[in-house]
PDB file of C-alpha atoms in Angstrom:
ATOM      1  CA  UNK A   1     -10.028 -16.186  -9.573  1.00 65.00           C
ATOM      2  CA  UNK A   2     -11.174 -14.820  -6.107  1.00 80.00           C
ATOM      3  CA  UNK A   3      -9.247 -11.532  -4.677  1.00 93.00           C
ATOM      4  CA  UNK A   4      -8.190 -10.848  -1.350  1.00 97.00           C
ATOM      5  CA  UNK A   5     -11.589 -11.202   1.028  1.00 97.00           C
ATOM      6  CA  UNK A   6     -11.574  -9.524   4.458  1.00 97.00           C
ATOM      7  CA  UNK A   7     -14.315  -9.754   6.860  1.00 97.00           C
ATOM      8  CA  UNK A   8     -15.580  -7.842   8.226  1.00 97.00           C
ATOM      9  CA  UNK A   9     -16.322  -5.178   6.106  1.00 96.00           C
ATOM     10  CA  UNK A  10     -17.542  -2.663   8.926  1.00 97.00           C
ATOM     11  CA  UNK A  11     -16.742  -2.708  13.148  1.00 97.00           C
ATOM     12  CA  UNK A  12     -17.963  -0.539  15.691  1.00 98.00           C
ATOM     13  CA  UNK A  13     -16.214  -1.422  18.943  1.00 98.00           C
ATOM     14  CA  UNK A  14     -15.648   0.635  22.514  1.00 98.00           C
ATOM     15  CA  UNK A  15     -12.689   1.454  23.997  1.00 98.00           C
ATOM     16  CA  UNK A  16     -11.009  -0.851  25.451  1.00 98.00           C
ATOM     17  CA  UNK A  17     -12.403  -3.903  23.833  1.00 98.00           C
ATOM     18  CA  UNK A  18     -10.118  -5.596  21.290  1.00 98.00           C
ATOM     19  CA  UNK A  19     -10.834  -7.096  17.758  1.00 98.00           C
ATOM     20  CA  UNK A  20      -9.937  -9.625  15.375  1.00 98.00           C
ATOM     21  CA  UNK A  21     -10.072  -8.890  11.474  1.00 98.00           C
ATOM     22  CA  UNK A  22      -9.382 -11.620   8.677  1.00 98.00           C
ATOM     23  CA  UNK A  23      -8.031 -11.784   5.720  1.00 98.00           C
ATOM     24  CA  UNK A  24      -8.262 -14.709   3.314  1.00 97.00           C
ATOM     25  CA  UNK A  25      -5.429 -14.582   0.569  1.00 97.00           C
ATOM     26  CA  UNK A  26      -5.584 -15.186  -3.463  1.00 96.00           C
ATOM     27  CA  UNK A  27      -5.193 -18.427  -3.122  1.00 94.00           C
ATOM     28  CA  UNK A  28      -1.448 -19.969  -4.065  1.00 92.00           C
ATOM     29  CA  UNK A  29      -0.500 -16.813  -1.900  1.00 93.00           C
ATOM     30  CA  UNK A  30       1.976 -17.358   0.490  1.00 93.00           C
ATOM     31  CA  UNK A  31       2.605 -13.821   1.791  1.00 94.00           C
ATOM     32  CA  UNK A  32       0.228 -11.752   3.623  1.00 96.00           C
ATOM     33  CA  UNK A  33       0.545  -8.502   4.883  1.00 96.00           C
ATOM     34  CA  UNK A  34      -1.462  -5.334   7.086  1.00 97.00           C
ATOM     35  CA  UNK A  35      -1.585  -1.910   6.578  1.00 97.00           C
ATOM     36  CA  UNK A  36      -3.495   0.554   8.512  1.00 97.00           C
ATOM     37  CA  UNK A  37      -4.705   3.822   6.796  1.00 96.00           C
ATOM     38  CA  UNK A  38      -6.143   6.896   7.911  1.00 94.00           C
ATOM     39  CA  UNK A  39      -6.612  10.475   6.905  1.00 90.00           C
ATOM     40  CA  UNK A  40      -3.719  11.771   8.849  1.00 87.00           C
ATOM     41  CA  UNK A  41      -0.961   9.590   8.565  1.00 90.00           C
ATOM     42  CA  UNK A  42      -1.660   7.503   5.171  1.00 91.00           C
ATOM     43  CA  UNK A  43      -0.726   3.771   4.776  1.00 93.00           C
ATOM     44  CA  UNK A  44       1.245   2.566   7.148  1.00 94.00           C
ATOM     45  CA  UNK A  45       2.971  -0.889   7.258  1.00 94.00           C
ATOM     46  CA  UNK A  46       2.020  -3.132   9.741  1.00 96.00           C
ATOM     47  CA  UNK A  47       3.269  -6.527   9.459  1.00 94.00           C
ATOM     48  CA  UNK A  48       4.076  -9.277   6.625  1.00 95.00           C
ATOM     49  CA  UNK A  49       3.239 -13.001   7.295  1.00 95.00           C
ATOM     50  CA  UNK A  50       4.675 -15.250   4.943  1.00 94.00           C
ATOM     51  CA  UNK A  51       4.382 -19.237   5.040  1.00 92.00           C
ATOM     52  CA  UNK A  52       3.062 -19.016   9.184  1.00 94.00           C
ATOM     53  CA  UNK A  53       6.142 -16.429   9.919  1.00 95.00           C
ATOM     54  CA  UNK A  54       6.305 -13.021  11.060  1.00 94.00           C
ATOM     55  CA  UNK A  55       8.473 -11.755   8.533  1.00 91.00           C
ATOM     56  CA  UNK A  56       8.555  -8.057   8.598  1.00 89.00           C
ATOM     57  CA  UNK A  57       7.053  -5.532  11.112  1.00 91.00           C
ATOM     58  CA  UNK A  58       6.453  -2.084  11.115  1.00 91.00           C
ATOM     59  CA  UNK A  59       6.665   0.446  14.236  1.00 91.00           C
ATOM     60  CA  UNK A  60       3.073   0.198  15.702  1.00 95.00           C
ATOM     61  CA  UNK A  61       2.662  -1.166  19.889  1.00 96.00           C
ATOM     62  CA  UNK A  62       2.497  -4.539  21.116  1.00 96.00           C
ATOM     63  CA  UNK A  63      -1.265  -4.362  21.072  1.00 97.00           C
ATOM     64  CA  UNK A  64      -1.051  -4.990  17.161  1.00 98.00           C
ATOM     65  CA  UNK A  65      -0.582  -8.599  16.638  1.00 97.00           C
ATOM     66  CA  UNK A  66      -1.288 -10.919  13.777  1.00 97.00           C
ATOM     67  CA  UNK A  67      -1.063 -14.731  12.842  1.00 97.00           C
ATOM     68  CA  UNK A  68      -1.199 -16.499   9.870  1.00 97.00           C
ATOM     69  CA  UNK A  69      -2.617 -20.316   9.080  1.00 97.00           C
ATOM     70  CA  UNK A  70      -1.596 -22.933   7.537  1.00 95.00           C
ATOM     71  CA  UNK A  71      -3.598 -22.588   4.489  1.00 93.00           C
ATOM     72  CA  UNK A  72      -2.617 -18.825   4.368  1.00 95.00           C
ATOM     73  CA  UNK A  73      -5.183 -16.879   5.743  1.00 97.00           C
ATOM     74  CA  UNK A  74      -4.633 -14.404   8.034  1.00 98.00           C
ATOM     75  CA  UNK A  75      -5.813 -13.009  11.199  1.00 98.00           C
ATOM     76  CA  UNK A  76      -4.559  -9.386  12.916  1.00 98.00           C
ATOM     77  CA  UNK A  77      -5.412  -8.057  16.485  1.00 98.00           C
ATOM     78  CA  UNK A  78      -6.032  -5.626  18.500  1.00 98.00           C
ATOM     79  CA  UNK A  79      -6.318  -5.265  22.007  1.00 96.00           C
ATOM     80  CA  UNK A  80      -7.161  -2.339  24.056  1.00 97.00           C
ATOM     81  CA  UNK A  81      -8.400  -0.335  21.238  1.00 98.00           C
ATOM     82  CA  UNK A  82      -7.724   3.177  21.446  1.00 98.00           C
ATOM     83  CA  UNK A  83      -9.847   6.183  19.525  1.00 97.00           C
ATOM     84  CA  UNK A  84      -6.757   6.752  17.547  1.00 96.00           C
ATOM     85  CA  UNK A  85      -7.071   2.940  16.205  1.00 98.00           C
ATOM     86  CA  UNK A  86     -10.275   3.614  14.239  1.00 98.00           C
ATOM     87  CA  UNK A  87      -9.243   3.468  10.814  1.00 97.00           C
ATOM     88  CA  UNK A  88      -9.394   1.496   7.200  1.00 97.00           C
ATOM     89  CA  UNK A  89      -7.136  -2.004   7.687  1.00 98.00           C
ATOM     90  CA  UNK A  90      -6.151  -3.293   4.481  1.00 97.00           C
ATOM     91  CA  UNK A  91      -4.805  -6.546   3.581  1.00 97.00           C
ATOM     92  CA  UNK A  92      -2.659  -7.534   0.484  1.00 96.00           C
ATOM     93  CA  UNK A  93      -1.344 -11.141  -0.580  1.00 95.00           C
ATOM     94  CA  UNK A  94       1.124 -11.939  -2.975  1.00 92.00           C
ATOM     95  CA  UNK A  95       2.953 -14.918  -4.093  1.00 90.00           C
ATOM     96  CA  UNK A  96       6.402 -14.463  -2.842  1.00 85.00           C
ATOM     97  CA  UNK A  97       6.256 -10.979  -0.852  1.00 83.00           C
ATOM     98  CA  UNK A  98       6.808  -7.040  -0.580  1.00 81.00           C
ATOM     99  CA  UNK A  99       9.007  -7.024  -3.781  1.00 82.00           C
ATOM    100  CA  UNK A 100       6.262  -8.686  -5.972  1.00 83.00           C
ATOM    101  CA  UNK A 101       2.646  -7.611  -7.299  1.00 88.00           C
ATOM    102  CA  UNK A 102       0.671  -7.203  -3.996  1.00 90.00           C
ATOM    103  CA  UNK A 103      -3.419  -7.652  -4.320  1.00 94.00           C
ATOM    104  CA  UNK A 104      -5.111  -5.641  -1.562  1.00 95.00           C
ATOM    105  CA  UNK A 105      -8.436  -6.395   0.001  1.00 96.00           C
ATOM    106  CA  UNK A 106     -11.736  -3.990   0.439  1.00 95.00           C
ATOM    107  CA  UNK A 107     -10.266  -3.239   3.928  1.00 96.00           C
ATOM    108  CA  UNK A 108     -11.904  -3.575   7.089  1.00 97.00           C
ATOM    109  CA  UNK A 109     -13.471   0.153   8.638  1.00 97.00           C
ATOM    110  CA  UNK A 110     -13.282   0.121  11.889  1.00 98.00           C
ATOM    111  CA  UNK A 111     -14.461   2.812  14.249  1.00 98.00           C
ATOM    112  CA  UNK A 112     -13.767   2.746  17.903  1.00 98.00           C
ATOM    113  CA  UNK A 113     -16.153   4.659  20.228  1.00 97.00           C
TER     114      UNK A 113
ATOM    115  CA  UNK B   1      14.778   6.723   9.057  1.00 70.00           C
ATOM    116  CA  UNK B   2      13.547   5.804   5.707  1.00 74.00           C
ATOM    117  CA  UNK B   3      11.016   8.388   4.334  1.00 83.00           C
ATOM    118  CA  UNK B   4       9.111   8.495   1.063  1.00 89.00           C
ATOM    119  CA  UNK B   5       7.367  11.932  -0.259  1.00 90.00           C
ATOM    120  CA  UNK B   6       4.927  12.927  -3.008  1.00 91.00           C
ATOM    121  CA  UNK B   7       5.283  15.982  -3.906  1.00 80.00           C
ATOM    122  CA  UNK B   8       1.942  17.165  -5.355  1.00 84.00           C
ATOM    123  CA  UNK B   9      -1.403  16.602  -2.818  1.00 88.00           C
ATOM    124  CA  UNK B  10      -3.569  17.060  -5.563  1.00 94.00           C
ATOM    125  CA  UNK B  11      -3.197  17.888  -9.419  1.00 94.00           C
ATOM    126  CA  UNK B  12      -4.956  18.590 -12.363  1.00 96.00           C
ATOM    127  CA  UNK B  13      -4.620  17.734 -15.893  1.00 96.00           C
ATOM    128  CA  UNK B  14      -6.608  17.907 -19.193  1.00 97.00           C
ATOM    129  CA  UNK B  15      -7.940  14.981 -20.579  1.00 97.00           C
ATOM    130  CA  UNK B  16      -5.752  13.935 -23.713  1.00 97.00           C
ATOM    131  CA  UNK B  17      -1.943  15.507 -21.912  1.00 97.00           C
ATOM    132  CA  UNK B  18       0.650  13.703 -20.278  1.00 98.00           C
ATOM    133  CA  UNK B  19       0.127  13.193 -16.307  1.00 97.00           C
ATOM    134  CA  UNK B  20       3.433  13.305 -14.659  1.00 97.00           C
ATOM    135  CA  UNK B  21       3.523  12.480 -10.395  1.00 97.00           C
ATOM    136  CA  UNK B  22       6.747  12.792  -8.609  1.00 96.00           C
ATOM    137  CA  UNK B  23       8.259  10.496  -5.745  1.00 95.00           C
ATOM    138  CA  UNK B  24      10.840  11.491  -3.546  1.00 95.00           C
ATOM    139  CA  UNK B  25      12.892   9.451  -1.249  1.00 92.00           C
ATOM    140  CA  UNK B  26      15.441  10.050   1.434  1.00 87.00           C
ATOM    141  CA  UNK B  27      18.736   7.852   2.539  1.00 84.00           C
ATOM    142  CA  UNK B  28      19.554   4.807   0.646  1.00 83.00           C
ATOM    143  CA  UNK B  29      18.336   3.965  -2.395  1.00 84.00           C
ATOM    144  CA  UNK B  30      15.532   1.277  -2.102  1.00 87.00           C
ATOM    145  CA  UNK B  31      16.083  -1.681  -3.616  1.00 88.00           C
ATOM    146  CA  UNK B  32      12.332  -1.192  -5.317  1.00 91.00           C
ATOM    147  CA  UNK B  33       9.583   1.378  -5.295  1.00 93.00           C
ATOM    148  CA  UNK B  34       6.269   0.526  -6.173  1.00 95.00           C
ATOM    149  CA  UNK B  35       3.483   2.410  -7.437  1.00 97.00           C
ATOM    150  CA  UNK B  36      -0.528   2.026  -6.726  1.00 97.00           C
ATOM    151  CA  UNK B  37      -3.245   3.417  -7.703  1.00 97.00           C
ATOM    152  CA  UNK B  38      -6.794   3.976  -4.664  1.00 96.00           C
ATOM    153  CA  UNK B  39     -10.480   4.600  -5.880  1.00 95.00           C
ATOM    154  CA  UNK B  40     -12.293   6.213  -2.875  1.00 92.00           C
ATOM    155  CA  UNK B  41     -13.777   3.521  -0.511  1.00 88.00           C
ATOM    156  CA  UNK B  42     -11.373   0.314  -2.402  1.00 91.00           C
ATOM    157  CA  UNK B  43      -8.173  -1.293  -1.430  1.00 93.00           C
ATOM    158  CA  UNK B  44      -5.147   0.246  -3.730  1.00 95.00           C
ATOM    159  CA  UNK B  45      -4.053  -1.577  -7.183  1.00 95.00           C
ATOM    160  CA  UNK B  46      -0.778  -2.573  -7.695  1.00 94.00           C
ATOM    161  CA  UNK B  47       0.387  -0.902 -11.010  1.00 96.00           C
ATOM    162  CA  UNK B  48       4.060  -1.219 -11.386  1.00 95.00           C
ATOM    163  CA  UNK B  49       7.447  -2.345  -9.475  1.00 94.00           C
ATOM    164  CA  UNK B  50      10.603  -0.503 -10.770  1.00 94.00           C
ATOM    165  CA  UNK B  51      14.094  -2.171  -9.191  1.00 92.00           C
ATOM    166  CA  UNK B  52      17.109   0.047  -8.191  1.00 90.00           C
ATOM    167  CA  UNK B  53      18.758  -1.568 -11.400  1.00 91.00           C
ATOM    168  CA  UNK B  54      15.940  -0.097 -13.517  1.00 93.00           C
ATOM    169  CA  UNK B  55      15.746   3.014 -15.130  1.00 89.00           C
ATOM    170  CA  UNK B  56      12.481   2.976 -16.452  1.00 96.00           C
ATOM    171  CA  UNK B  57       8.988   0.744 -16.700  1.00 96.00           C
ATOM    172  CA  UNK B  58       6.309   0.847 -18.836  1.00 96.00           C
ATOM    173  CA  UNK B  59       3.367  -1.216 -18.986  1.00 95.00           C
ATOM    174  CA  UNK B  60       0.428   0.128 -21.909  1.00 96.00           C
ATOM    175  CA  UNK B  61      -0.107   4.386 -21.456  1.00 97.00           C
ATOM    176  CA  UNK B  62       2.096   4.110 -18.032  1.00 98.00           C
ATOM    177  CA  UNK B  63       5.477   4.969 -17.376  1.00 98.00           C
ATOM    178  CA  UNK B  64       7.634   4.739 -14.323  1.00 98.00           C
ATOM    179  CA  UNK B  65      11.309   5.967 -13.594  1.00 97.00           C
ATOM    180  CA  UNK B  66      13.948   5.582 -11.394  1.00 95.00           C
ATOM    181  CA  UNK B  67      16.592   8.272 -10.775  1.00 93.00           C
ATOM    182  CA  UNK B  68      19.182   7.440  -7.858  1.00 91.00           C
ATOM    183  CA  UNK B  69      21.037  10.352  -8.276  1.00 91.00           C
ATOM    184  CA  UNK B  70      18.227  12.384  -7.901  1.00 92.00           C
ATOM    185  CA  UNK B  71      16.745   9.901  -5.226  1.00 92.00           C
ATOM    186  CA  UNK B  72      13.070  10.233  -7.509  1.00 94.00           C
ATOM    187  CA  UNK B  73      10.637   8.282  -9.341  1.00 95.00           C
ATOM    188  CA  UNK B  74       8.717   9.787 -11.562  1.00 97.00           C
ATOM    189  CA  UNK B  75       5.019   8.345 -12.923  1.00 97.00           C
ATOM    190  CA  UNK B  76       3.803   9.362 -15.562  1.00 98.00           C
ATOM    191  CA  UNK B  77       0.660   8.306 -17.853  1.00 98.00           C
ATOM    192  CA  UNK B  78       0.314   9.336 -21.099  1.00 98.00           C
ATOM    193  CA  UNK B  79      -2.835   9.978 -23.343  1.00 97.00           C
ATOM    194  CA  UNK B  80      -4.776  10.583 -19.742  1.00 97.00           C
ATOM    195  CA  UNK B  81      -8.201  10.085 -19.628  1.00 97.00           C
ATOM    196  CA  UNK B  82     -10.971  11.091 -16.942  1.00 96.00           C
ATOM    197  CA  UNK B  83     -11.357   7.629 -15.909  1.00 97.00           C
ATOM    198  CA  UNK B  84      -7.560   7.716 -14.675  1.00 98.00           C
ATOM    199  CA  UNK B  85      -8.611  10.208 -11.751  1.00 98.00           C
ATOM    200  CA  UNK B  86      -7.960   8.820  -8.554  1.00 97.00           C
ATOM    201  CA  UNK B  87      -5.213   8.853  -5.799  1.00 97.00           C
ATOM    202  CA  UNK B  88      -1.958   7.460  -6.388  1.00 97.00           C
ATOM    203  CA  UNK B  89       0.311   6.056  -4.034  1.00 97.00           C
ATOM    204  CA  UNK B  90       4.455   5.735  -4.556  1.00 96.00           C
ATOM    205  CA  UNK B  91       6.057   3.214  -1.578  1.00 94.00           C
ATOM    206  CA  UNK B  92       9.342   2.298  -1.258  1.00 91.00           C
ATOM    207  CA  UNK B  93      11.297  -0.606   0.464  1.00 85.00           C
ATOM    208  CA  UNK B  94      13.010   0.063   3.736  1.00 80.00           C
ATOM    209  CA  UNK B  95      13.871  -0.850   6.884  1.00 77.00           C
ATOM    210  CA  UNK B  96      12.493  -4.305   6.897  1.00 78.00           C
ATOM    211  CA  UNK B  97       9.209  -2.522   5.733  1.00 83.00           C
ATOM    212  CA  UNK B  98       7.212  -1.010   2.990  1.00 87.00           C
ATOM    213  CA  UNK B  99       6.554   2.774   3.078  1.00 90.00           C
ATOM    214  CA  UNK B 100       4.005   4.317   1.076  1.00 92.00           C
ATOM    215  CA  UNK B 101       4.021   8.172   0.241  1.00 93.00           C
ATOM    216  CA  UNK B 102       0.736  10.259   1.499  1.00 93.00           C
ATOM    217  CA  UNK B 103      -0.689   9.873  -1.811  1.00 95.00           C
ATOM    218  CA  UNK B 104      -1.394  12.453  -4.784  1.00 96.00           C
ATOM    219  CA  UNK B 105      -5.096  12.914  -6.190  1.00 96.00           C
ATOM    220  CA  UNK B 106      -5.174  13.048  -9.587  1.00 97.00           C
ATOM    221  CA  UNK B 107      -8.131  15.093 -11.575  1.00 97.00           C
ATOM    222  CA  UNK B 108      -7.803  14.461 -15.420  1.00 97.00           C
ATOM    223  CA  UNK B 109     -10.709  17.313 -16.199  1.00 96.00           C
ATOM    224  CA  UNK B 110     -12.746  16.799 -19.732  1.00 91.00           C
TER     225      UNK B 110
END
């Protein structure tokens, strides 16, 4: 079956700007969630979206924002990207949530200028 | 707050021994940890989930355990080979969140 798809795969944007990454799930998937990782700090936890609901978030600003459709795939934003945002974004669907098998994507690199 | 450590940033082992990672966690016992492993340049892949009322986990040449007391779980694959090398990643639940360790790369040398 397919995995995890996220588009797009690469992003150059400028300061300032924001940007929208996707995530389609394994499908039967309910739970989707966003991690950001970097050199420095790791994988961090963004947010989980299960069934259209914000179910868990982690400590990142305002500017990081997320939705999820009906059919399960995802979207995340940014807005007023900052240098410090550029970074791998990684998405990961399971069936029921955190506590089960999670299926991450290719992650989206994103580089802000 | 909740924090998760890995003790080791990078270690090498040779090719045929026993590759034990360590996993340290502070405050409450999680009510899971989870372990991954990360390729360079790929998403990381899920390898086992060990519950608080678990002591240990194994799926084929892996091994997982789960020590309250000593607040550690402990990885550990047997008969390593080179194509195990690559980072792995311990998380833990916590705080309405998941928190993953920094990682430990793992060289299994010929």
């Amino acid at each position: 079956k397919a995995g995890v798809t996220q588009t797009p795969r690469y992003l150059i944007k400028t300061r300032g700007q924001q940007v929208t990454l996707s995530c389609s799930p394994i499908s039967g998937h309910r739970s989707v969630s966003w991690y950001q990782q970097t050199p420095g700090q790791g994988l961090q936890f963004l947010f989980e979206y299960f069934s259209e609901t914000q179910r868990n978030k982690g400590n990142f600003p305002g500017r990081f924002s997320g939705r999820q459709f009906s059919n399960s795939r995802s979207e995340m934003n940014v807005s007023t990207l900052e240098l410090g945002d550029s970074a791998l974004y990684l998405c990961a669907s399971s069936r029921e949530g955190l506590d089960t098998e999670a299926f991450f994507g290719q992650g989206t690199r994103l580089t802000v200028v | 707050s909740q924090k998760i450590e890995q003790n080791s940033e990078a270690l090498n082992i040779q090719e045929g021994k026993t590759a034990t990672l360590t996993c340290n966690y502070t405050n409450y016992s999680p009510a899971y940890l989870q372990w991954y492993r990360q390729d360079p340049g790929r998403g990381p892949v899920f390898l086992l989930l060990i519950r608080e009322n678990e002591k240990e986990k194994r799926k084929e040449r892996l091994k997982v355990t789960f020590d309250t007391t000593l607040k550690q779980s402990l990885f550990h694959i047997t008969a390593s080979q080179p194509a195990d090398s690559a980072t792995y990643l311990c998380a833990r639940e916590g705080d309405d969140k998941i928190i993953f360790g920094k990682g430990t790369r793992l060289h299994i040398l010929p």
